[in-house]
Amino acid sequence: MASATHFTTLEESEAHPPLEAMVVRFAGDSGDGMQLTGGQFTLSTALAGNDLATFPDFPAEIRAPQGTTFGVSAFQINFGSTAIETAGDAPDVLIAMNPAALKVNVKSLRDGGLIIADEGEFTARNLAKAGYDSNPLEDDSLARWQLVKFNISQLTLDSVKPFGLGNKEALRCKNMWTLGLALWMFDRERGPIVDWLNTKFAKKPELAEANIAALNAGHAYGETVEIGAQVRRHHIDAAPAEPGLYRTVTGAEAISVGLVAGAQLAGLPMFFGGYPITPASAILHHLSRLKEYGITTFQAEDEIAAICSAIGASYAGQLGVTSSSGPGIALKGEAMGLAFITELPLVIVNSQRGGPSTGLPTKTEQSDLYQAVYGRNGDAPIPVVAARSPADAFDCAIEACRIATRYMTPVMLLTDGYIANAAEPWKVPDMADYAPFPVAFAPPAANDDPVQPFARNGDGARPWIKPGTVGLEHRIGGIEKAPGSGAIDYSPEAHAQMTRERLGKVAGIADSIPDQDVALGEASGKLAVVGWGSTFGPIHQAVRRARRKGQDVAHIHIRHIVPFPKNLGKLLKGYDRIIVPEMNSGQLKTILRDQFLVDARPLNKVSGQPFRIAEIETAIDEALAGQDPHPLGADATQLPEPESGFDPGRQAN
């Protein structure tokens, strides 16, 4: 056998660099199983060692008419051999299972990207439902992209025919056929998916066998059929990672586990009172499976009952937790005031979604910041902590538990629909690295001295008195109390002093939180991009790209919003310009102006979709050129500054 060795030259390697990342979007009808397909592709990608980030995009309707644009469900994953911070700006590959999925998603595909379409679903009826006058697979409307079409529906039916399934049941396997093709395209193992199918359908082995056959058929189709030069096998190397145990985690899972860890570090059993609401329901579902850790879960009849039950649990000596989304948080507002004035520990998780009212139930937004900071009657500030990613939600949940128990106060933990549903790799931490913060309940009275339920320690926190503790019987409730004794007291002096004490306690939390760091860049300079919550990924990538171009820009991301870190004001004043990208009409921007008198400028997006990296890159270029960020386009909203009337931000300039 003759053989030859060729050493690749530098010029050749630079001409054909290894593929570092790929963005794939699966899209179809809400009944096509796109979330399941994406979830299993994510599992195989994690096992391959790639870094990844996902973005599940659900329809808002419970069951929109099949084949319509209202019912399109999509799952996007960005995976690569380098650090992945976002789910990707524009997909490289779009797998469209019907015309509606193509119509809703094709404009997001990058120019020259690949469309894989199930032409079996492009019937006259389905084209009409999606609003197409002609078949886009046959005209020139898709000329900007590479198009590959074949009849996935019929190929699926053929692959499962031996199992005797009905037509409708057989077509449910086409997501597995599609997954098999995707696994072939990106050099993924089928074994873990086969194991999962056998477990899922253990009681119906014929369904497991049919789905496995469809999976194998899709893989074999890619391997044996010459689909076209566009569809070829791609290999992406594993991303570098520190040694350790990793798992893929969603934000809802990370919060749930973090709450359990926080309760353990406090030495308390935990009570979770919740009511189903998108996208917060998953926290209740996850916690209900963790009873062995001293977790009690209660699905209440409404939002008010849910939070009141959690307050009752805290009064009884457990760590009370509740969660909801914006509309439910609004209903919980009065009870939050009760937890604040009774000074009981409580963790409130707000998984934000588009509003107001029912708004966009399955889309992401950050528009509850004002609600979190100001949304109660009276002077009732509560600490606010914001998670920046699914994995970060674990540490933020522990931090919320620490603050609530140390300072005897309700705490709000902010996430959003993107964080709650998205997934990323998470290095499982060693809990020995976390300092415990055990709770000490007030001991029984040793003498006849009157009980002082509102006496305060060095943190300004009152004692936590368990009901039935000998000699510590006291009044508790929503009516104003006398300082120290807790007796009912309506006097101006008592109310003024108690108001100052409660506000001072919350402000004093700043003494036990870290100084604000700079996530990327220098501690002073021409421009700071300031964010909070799930904007971390796109901001970080945009700032990283800008700095590679030599631009003087830094990224600051705020976790503690109430109270702010003590050094934040001084840090912000070290920059010539500040822009604040957020998925609302400029709420953090206004709070920063109010608190620190800095000229923060907004970059707002309220389309129900996360920021793209390119949008923030453009805003950075404009800010460094002395311009305000311009409107982001049809899929976003740049709200103008008011020309008249009161605006707290304008008073700060």
XYZ file of C-alpha atoms in Angstrom:
653
model
C 0.000 0.000 0.000
C 1.396 3.356 -0.992
C 1.106 6.188 1.480
C 2.164 9.805 1.667
C 2.410 12.370 4.430
C 1.402 15.974 3.881
C 2.159 18.613 6.517
C -0.468 21.346 6.470
C 1.020 24.762 5.867
C 0.059 27.856 7.858
C -1.599 29.332 4.758
C -3.741 26.211 4.298
C -4.800 26.072 7.934
C -5.793 29.750 7.910
C -7.731 29.250 4.685
C -9.699 26.371 6.240
C -9.837 27.073 9.974
C -11.525 24.517 12.243
C -15.191 25.193 12.897
C -15.483 26.838 16.322
C -19.244 27.223 16.763
C -22.559 26.519 15.098
C -26.090 27.803 15.693
C -28.955 25.437 14.875
C -32.671 26.131 15.189
C -35.341 23.413 15.158
C -38.788 24.798 14.332
C -42.180 23.227 13.798
C -45.722 23.028 15.038
C -46.176 22.939 18.812
C -47.197 19.301 18.414
C -44.051 18.339 16.487
C -41.904 17.886 19.592
C -39.332 20.543 18.799
C -38.549 21.236 22.464
C -37.963 17.542 23.077
C -35.803 17.320 19.951
C -33.781 20.337 21.025
C -33.443 19.032 24.549
C -32.056 15.688 23.395
C -29.725 17.357 20.896
C -28.524 19.509 23.798
C -27.849 16.358 25.830
C -25.785 14.832 23.035
C -23.912 18.106 22.562
C -23.063 18.347 26.247
C -21.813 14.764 26.231
C -19.610 15.654 23.248
C -17.894 18.235 25.446
C -19.000 21.365 23.617
C -19.863 24.541 25.447
C -23.434 25.526 24.671
C -26.353 27.839 25.299
C -29.973 27.251 24.311
C -33.086 29.320 23.712
C -36.444 27.506 23.759
C -39.133 29.688 22.159
C -42.687 28.557 22.936
C -45.997 29.679 21.447
C -48.226 31.567 23.865
C -51.402 29.684 22.960
C -52.151 26.454 24.807
C -52.888 24.799 21.455
C -53.016 27.076 18.448
C -54.617 25.699 15.242
C -52.196 23.205 13.732
C -50.069 24.577 10.922
C -50.584 28.265 11.776
C -47.864 30.765 12.608
C -49.375 31.216 16.089
C -48.485 27.641 16.975
C -44.839 27.615 15.893
C -42.439 26.261 18.499
C -38.676 26.668 18.119
C -35.531 25.585 19.915
C -32.186 27.240 19.190
C -28.802 25.978 20.350
C -25.389 27.589 19.972
C -22.555 25.134 20.583
C -18.843 25.284 20.020
C -15.266 24.585 20.997
C -14.859 28.019 22.585
C -16.702 29.859 25.362
C -20.387 30.253 24.456
C -22.229 33.092 26.205
C -25.471 33.359 24.184
C -27.812 31.202 22.143
C -26.463 32.909 19.017
C -27.459 35.897 16.934
C -28.494 34.215 13.679
C -28.875 30.479 13.029
C -26.513 28.770 10.613
C -29.026 25.959 10.113
C -32.820 26.105 10.227
C -34.736 22.827 10.270
C -38.330 23.718 9.351
C -40.973 21.054 9.794
C -43.800 22.974 8.072
C -44.496 26.206 6.147
C -45.472 28.170 9.264
C -42.178 27.304 10.944
C -40.302 28.461 7.849
C -42.212 31.731 7.614
C -41.756 32.658 11.280
C -38.059 31.785 11.482
C -36.424 32.168 8.068
C -35.708 35.894 8.403
C -33.538 35.131 11.432
C -31.293 32.818 9.385
C -27.950 34.310 8.390
C -27.386 35.001 4.711
C -26.110 31.829 3.069
C -27.411 29.685 5.930
C -28.899 26.246 5.399
C -32.623 25.470 5.349
C -33.685 21.842 5.746
C -37.405 21.618 5.009
C -39.928 18.796 5.254
C -41.478 19.183 1.808
C -44.117 16.618 2.722
C -45.778 19.273 4.882
C -45.755 21.964 2.195
C -49.255 21.144 0.967
C -51.659 23.707 -0.436
C -53.637 23.624 2.815
C -50.590 24.181 5.034
C -49.225 26.893 2.739
C -52.528 28.743 3.009
C -52.541 28.439 6.815
C -49.070 29.969 6.945
C -50.066 32.818 4.627
C -48.016 31.798 1.576
C -49.408 32.619 -1.869
C -46.955 30.224 -3.507
C -44.694 27.420 -2.386
C -41.403 28.989 -1.158
C -39.600 25.706 -1.820
C -40.324 26.108 -5.522
C -40.072 29.851 -6.198
C -37.046 32.117 -5.770
C -38.032 33.628 -2.420
C -35.388 31.606 -0.559
C -32.519 32.463 -2.891
C -30.557 34.149 -0.078
C -30.101 30.800 1.606
C -29.107 27.246 0.780
C -32.179 25.040 0.548
C -32.424 21.283 0.987
C -35.864 19.686 0.869
C -37.052 16.131 1.242
C -40.150 14.407 2.541
C -39.331 13.821 6.195
C -42.935 12.837 6.927
C -42.964 10.028 4.359
C -39.458 8.885 5.270
C -40.590 8.639 8.891
C -43.684 6.632 7.963
C -41.527 4.244 5.964
C -39.061 3.783 8.823
C -41.698 2.865 11.430
C -44.007 0.846 9.168
C -42.919 -2.531 10.643
C -44.250 -1.522 14.073
C -47.897 -1.262 13.030
C -48.509 2.243 14.316
C -51.409 4.329 13.076
C -50.609 7.200 10.729
C -50.995 9.867 13.413
C -48.905 7.970 15.958
C -46.265 7.153 13.361
C -45.871 10.811 12.382
C -45.115 11.644 15.994
C -41.786 9.910 15.421
C -40.638 12.412 12.808
C -38.946 14.569 15.416
C -36.738 11.550 16.185
C -36.017 11.097 12.461
C -35.008 14.744 12.307
C -32.890 14.361 15.426
C -31.134 11.381 13.842
C -30.217 13.490 10.810
C -28.949 16.298 13.071
C -26.864 13.832 15.082
C -25.248 12.635 11.845
C -24.640 16.196 10.618
C -22.811 17.183 13.790
C -21.033 13.925 14.585
C -23.048 13.050 17.678
C -23.543 9.675 19.357
C -26.984 8.067 19.249
C -26.445 5.814 22.277
C -27.592 8.270 24.983
C -30.765 9.061 23.006
C -31.529 5.365 22.563
C -31.104 4.829 26.307
C -33.393 7.754 27.026
C -36.089 6.441 24.661
C -35.975 2.996 26.259
C -36.415 4.581 29.674
C -39.159 6.973 28.575
C -41.227 4.248 26.896
C -40.351 1.397 29.262
C -44.041 0.500 29.604
C -44.651 0.776 25.832
C -41.629 -0.901 24.237
C -43.194 -0.795 20.779
C -43.110 3.027 20.900
C -39.499 2.961 22.050
C -38.584 0.650 19.161
C -40.444 2.810 16.628
C -38.765 6.011 17.795
C -35.353 4.329 17.807
C -36.001 3.081 14.269
C -36.887 6.628 13.170
C -33.762 7.974 14.877
C -31.564 5.419 13.134
C -33.288 6.022 9.802
C -32.606 9.763 9.938
C -28.980 9.095 10.807
C -28.635 6.539 8.007
C -30.278 8.911 5.510
C -27.606 11.512 6.140
C -24.864 8.912 5.991
C -25.940 7.119 2.805
C -27.970 9.512 0.659
C -26.253 12.250 -1.316
C -28.518 15.027 -0.073
C -26.368 17.800 -1.463
C -23.073 19.490 -0.922
C -24.682 21.811 1.646
C -25.541 18.940 4.006
C -22.304 17.428 5.182
C -20.829 16.221 8.403
C -19.423 18.883 10.732
C -17.129 18.145 13.640
C -16.669 20.674 16.414
C -14.012 19.912 18.985
C -14.784 19.810 22.670
C -14.451 23.107 24.503
C -11.684 23.476 27.087
C -13.057 23.054 30.595
C -11.776 22.774 34.122
C -11.783 19.199 35.462
C -14.883 18.379 37.434
C -18.430 17.060 37.335
C -20.637 18.855 34.823
C -24.314 18.712 33.994
C -26.602 20.641 31.714
C -28.925 22.810 33.749
C -31.828 25.184 33.066
C -32.410 28.270 35.129
C -35.472 26.751 36.804
C -33.462 23.670 37.789
C -30.552 25.759 39.082
C -32.858 27.940 41.186
C -34.553 24.876 42.652
C -31.282 23.212 43.605
C -29.896 26.528 44.835
C -32.895 27.051 47.122
C -32.378 23.580 48.564
C -28.679 24.331 49.089
C -29.522 27.675 50.700
C -31.930 26.032 53.140
C -29.286 23.423 53.980
C -26.657 26.111 54.599
C -29.133 27.887 56.894
C -29.910 24.623 58.693
C -33.630 24.938 57.965
C -36.381 22.876 56.378
C -37.929 24.675 53.417
C -41.564 25.288 52.547
C -42.441 26.277 48.992
C -45.895 27.708 48.341
C -46.592 28.210 44.642
C -49.279 28.583 42.026
C -48.781 27.538 38.385
C -47.824 30.324 35.997
C -45.553 30.435 32.960
C -42.533 30.457 33.140
C -42.275 29.969 36.915
C -44.145 26.658 37.184
C -41.031 24.571 36.550
C -39.617 25.561 39.960
C -42.604 23.980 41.717
C -42.227 20.880 39.544
C -38.520 20.484 40.335
C -38.848 21.117 44.070
C -41.688 18.607 44.393
C -39.155 15.892 43.504
C -36.726 16.865 46.291
C -38.680 15.884 49.411
C -35.739 13.925 50.824
C -33.980 17.245 51.511
C -36.641 18.485 53.906
C -38.623 20.303 51.223
C -42.391 20.700 51.501
C -44.174 21.866 48.346
C -47.725 23.195 48.278
C -49.702 24.101 45.169
C -52.111 26.709 46.473
C -55.482 27.724 45.072
C -54.203 31.166 44.041
C -51.185 33.457 44.191
C -52.216 35.166 47.429
C -52.678 31.862 49.234
C -49.290 30.707 47.919
C -47.304 33.596 49.400
C -49.332 33.706 52.617
C -48.676 30.019 53.201
C -44.945 30.681 52.754
C -45.105 33.575 55.245
C -46.870 31.258 57.694
C -44.095 28.704 57.265
C -41.463 31.356 58.000
C -43.383 32.432 61.105
C -43.330 28.785 62.216
C -39.548 28.537 61.786
C -39.029 27.213 58.265
C -37.604 29.011 55.250
C -40.641 30.196 53.310
C -40.291 30.464 49.526
C -42.743 31.389 46.797
C -42.428 32.092 43.083
C -44.412 33.542 40.214
C -44.203 35.783 37.184
C -45.245 39.418 36.807
C -49.048 39.080 37.054
C -48.739 36.779 40.066
C -46.158 39.019 41.711
C -48.686 41.856 41.430
C -51.215 39.768 43.356
C -48.601 38.963 45.994
C -47.811 42.644 46.607
C -49.892 43.136 49.762
C -48.509 39.970 51.337
C -44.956 41.129 50.551
C -45.722 44.205 52.622
C -46.914 41.905 55.420
C -43.646 39.942 55.309
C -41.733 43.229 55.330
C -43.489 44.769 58.332
C -43.487 41.522 60.324
C -39.797 41.173 59.382
C -39.899 37.512 58.516
C -37.502 35.819 56.067
C -39.057 35.013 52.710
C -37.644 34.340 49.235
C -39.792 35.467 46.291
C -38.692 34.279 42.838
C -39.951 36.373 39.918
C -39.446 34.660 36.543
C -40.210 37.709 34.406
C -42.121 37.594 31.141
C -43.479 40.154 28.715
C -46.263 42.325 30.125
C -48.340 44.127 31.196
C -51.257 41.959 32.334
C -51.161 38.554 30.632
C -48.929 40.150 28.003
C -46.530 37.683 26.399
C -46.811 34.587 28.614
C -44.045 32.588 26.925
C -41.693 35.399 25.870
C -38.871 36.964 27.833
C -38.569 40.483 29.215
C -37.022 42.414 32.124
C -39.903 44.770 32.686
C -40.607 43.893 36.345
C -37.631 45.797 37.770
C -39.726 48.755 38.914
C -42.200 46.270 40.386
C -39.408 44.547 42.310
C -37.838 47.761 43.585
C -40.931 49.902 44.207
C -43.994 47.665 43.902
C -45.447 47.811 47.424
C -47.459 50.332 49.394
C -45.639 52.340 52.034
C -41.887 52.597 52.439
C -41.147 48.918 51.980
C -37.870 48.316 50.134
C -36.890 44.689 49.886
C -33.514 43.344 48.741
C -33.404 42.451 45.028
C -30.928 39.972 43.531
C -30.767 39.278 39.764
C -29.345 36.127 38.154
C -27.414 36.573 34.917
C -27.565 33.029 33.476
C -29.040 29.581 34.183
C -25.920 28.416 36.043
C -25.614 31.708 37.961
C -29.148 31.211 39.294
C -27.787 28.563 41.701
C -25.517 31.019 43.519
C -28.148 33.760 43.401
C -30.684 31.472 45.081
C -28.212 30.757 47.885
C -27.515 34.484 48.223
C -31.245 35.228 48.483
C -31.571 32.652 51.270
C -28.565 34.131 53.092
C -29.897 37.674 53.000
C -33.432 36.643 53.971
C -32.347 34.693 57.052
C -29.539 36.982 58.211
C -31.532 40.191 57.920
C -35.039 38.852 58.625
C -36.533 40.278 55.460
C -38.292 39.188 52.283
C -35.938 39.040 49.277
C -36.834 39.065 45.588
C -34.807 36.941 43.186
C -35.217 38.045 39.570
C -34.852 35.753 36.590
C -36.750 35.796 33.295
C -38.224 33.451 30.728
C -34.919 33.164 28.888
C -32.978 32.138 32.003
C -35.751 29.861 33.288
C -36.022 27.813 30.086
C -32.518 28.083 28.611
C -29.807 25.549 29.373
C -26.039 25.661 29.688
C -23.280 23.462 31.132
C -22.823 23.860 34.882
C -19.849 22.696 36.866
C -21.382 21.141 39.958
C -19.756 22.967 42.862
C -18.164 21.502 45.964
C -20.521 22.595 48.732
C -17.612 22.584 51.164
C -16.586 25.838 49.471
C -19.787 27.559 50.659
C -19.799 29.110 54.119
C -22.825 28.000 56.167
C -25.070 30.696 57.638
C -26.967 28.745 60.328
C -30.026 30.359 61.853
C -30.216 30.900 65.616
C -33.776 31.124 66.951
C -34.489 33.178 70.059
C -34.049 30.972 73.150
C -36.735 30.635 75.849
C -36.907 33.554 78.271
C -34.614 33.047 81.263
C -36.294 35.603 83.525
C -39.364 37.779 83.775
C -38.015 40.582 81.576
C -40.581 41.631 78.939
C -40.069 40.067 75.521
C -38.582 42.391 72.903
C -39.558 40.888 69.517
C -38.372 44.002 67.660
C -35.077 44.508 69.440
C -32.284 44.615 66.863
C -28.848 43.063 66.518
C -25.804 44.576 64.806
C -27.338 43.894 61.373
C -30.566 45.628 62.345
C -32.425 42.300 62.305
C -34.992 41.368 64.929
C -34.907 37.956 66.654
C -36.616 35.010 64.955
C -39.058 33.688 67.552
C -40.678 30.305 66.999
C -44.330 30.136 68.092
C -44.666 28.392 71.449
C -41.229 29.384 72.735
C -41.591 29.715 76.511
C -41.841 33.297 77.685
C -41.643 34.847 74.197
C -45.311 35.296 73.409
C -45.706 38.464 71.324
C -47.948 40.301 68.887
C -47.315 40.016 65.162
C -49.215 41.325 62.148
C -49.524 44.111 59.628
C -50.328 46.955 62.029
C -47.481 49.271 62.998
C -45.615 48.271 66.138
C -43.745 50.051 68.868
C -39.968 49.810 68.577
C -38.598 46.968 70.670
C -41.736 45.731 72.412
C -43.811 45.171 69.292
C -46.946 46.513 70.992
C -49.424 48.134 68.622
C -48.463 51.795 68.337
C -50.001 54.346 65.946
C -47.986 57.278 67.230
C -46.065 59.426 64.724
C -42.846 58.875 66.667
C -43.152 55.067 66.599
C -43.977 54.902 62.908
C -41.151 57.261 61.969
C -38.615 55.303 64.028
C -39.752 51.874 62.780
C -39.685 53.139 59.187
C -36.113 54.351 59.651
C -35.060 51.091 61.287
C -36.533 48.900 58.554
C -35.032 51.035 55.776
C -31.694 51.182 57.548
C -31.633 47.410 57.883
C -32.110 46.925 54.133
C -29.543 49.614 53.307
C -27.080 47.930 55.667
C -27.135 44.752 53.577
C -24.600 46.548 51.372
C -22.035 45.897 54.123
C -22.172 42.133 53.488
C -22.232 42.037 49.689
C -19.146 42.225 47.463
C -18.007 45.430 45.810
C -19.139 45.746 42.207
C -16.557 44.272 39.857
C -15.882 44.926 36.185
C -16.802 41.801 34.242
C -14.565 42.769 31.331
C -12.314 45.783 30.770
C -10.867 48.526 32.928
C -12.277 50.240 36.016
C -12.477 53.573 34.165
C -12.470 54.738 30.577
C -14.545 56.086 27.721
C -17.554 53.763 27.879
C -19.207 51.336 30.288
C -21.947 48.978 29.163
C -23.989 48.280 32.288
C -26.419 45.412 32.451
C -28.341 43.132 34.767
C -29.971 39.740 34.429
C -29.971 37.735 31.218
C -28.390 40.489 29.092
C -25.010 39.292 30.408
C -24.187 37.000 27.469
C -24.776 39.383 24.549
C -23.212 42.321 26.411
C -20.129 40.302 27.325
C -19.600 39.033 23.790
C -20.180 42.474 22.270
C -17.709 44.120 24.662
C -15.179 41.352 24.028
C -15.412 41.926 20.267
C -15.174 45.697 20.713
C -12.067 45.398 22.867
C -10.452 43.154 20.249
C -10.899 46.070 17.852
C -9.088 48.333 20.305
C -12.164 50.163 21.587
C -12.101 51.552 25.139
C -15.186 49.860 26.583
C -15.939 47.867 29.729
C -18.749 45.579 30.857
C -20.307 45.985 34.318
C -23.027 43.545 35.339
C -25.043 44.142 38.501
C -26.253 41.249 40.669
C -27.363 43.189 43.773
C -29.870 45.857 42.770
C -31.329 46.654 46.215
C -29.138 47.691 47.801
C -26.501 48.452 45.192
C -22.868 47.602 46.011
C -21.270 50.411 47.990
C -18.674 51.237 45.333
C -21.021 51.263 42.338
C -21.568 55.021 42.172
C -17.835 55.804 42.267
C -17.159 53.103 39.674
C -19.756 54.450 37.221
C -18.450 58.002 37.520
C -15.099 56.800 36.208
C -16.497 56.451 32.660
C -17.189 59.212 30.156
C -20.349 57.537 28.852
C -22.691 54.815 30.104
C -25.213 52.796 28.109
C -27.658 50.361 29.685
C -29.054 47.587 27.461
C -32.163 46.050 29.007
C -35.310 44.318 27.843
C -37.672 47.024 29.073
C -38.265 50.727 28.526
C -35.236 51.844 30.543
C -35.877 50.894 34.155
C -32.342 50.259 35.449
C -31.195 53.341 33.538
C -33.635 55.484 35.524
C -32.691 53.905 38.853
C -28.980 54.508 38.196
C -29.663 58.134 37.298
C -31.732 58.578 40.447
C -29.256 56.916 42.793
C -25.935 58.164 41.406
C -26.689 61.225 39.228
C -24.903 59.680 36.242
C -25.915 60.256 32.631
C -26.835 56.669 31.809
C -28.330 56.254 28.338
C -30.820 53.520 27.435
C -30.700 50.754 24.840
C -34.120 49.146 25.082
C -35.622 46.039 23.534
C -39.194 44.947 24.250
C -39.901 42.421 21.510
C -40.042 39.340 23.738
C -36.707 38.190 22.294
C -33.206 38.435 23.811
C -30.644 40.947 22.592
C -28.426 40.013 19.694
C -24.701 40.614 20.055
C -24.680 42.727 16.899
C -27.279 45.118 18.336
C -25.066 45.908 21.308
C -21.951 46.136 19.108
C -23.692 48.811 17.039
C -24.703 50.688 20.203
C -21.087 50.606 21.422
C -19.873 52.104 18.139
C -22.496 54.838 18.338
C -21.776 55.651 21.990
C -18.027 55.936 21.350
C -18.853 58.266 18.448
C -20.794 60.502 20.856
C -24.253 59.395 19.680
C -27.172 57.973 21.624
C -28.083 54.372 20.687
C -30.411 54.415 17.690
C -33.668 52.443 17.365
C -32.973 48.727 17.075
C -35.386 47.998 14.244
C -38.661 46.244 13.679
C -37.975 43.508 16.223
C -37.098 45.935 19.017
C -38.154 49.249 20.460
C -36.044 52.260 21.331
C -38.339 54.415 23.420
C -37.673 58.157 23.194
C -36.817 60.287 26.176
C -39.846 62.341 27.278
C -39.756 65.912 26.038
C -41.858 67.244 28.886
C -43.284 66.149 32.196
C -41.477 64.669 35.166
C -38.766 62.101 34.514
C -36.449 61.225 37.414
C -33.653 60.454 34.972
C -33.758 63.989 33.532
C -33.524 65.521 36.991
C -30.238 63.660 37.482
C -28.465 65.104 34.435
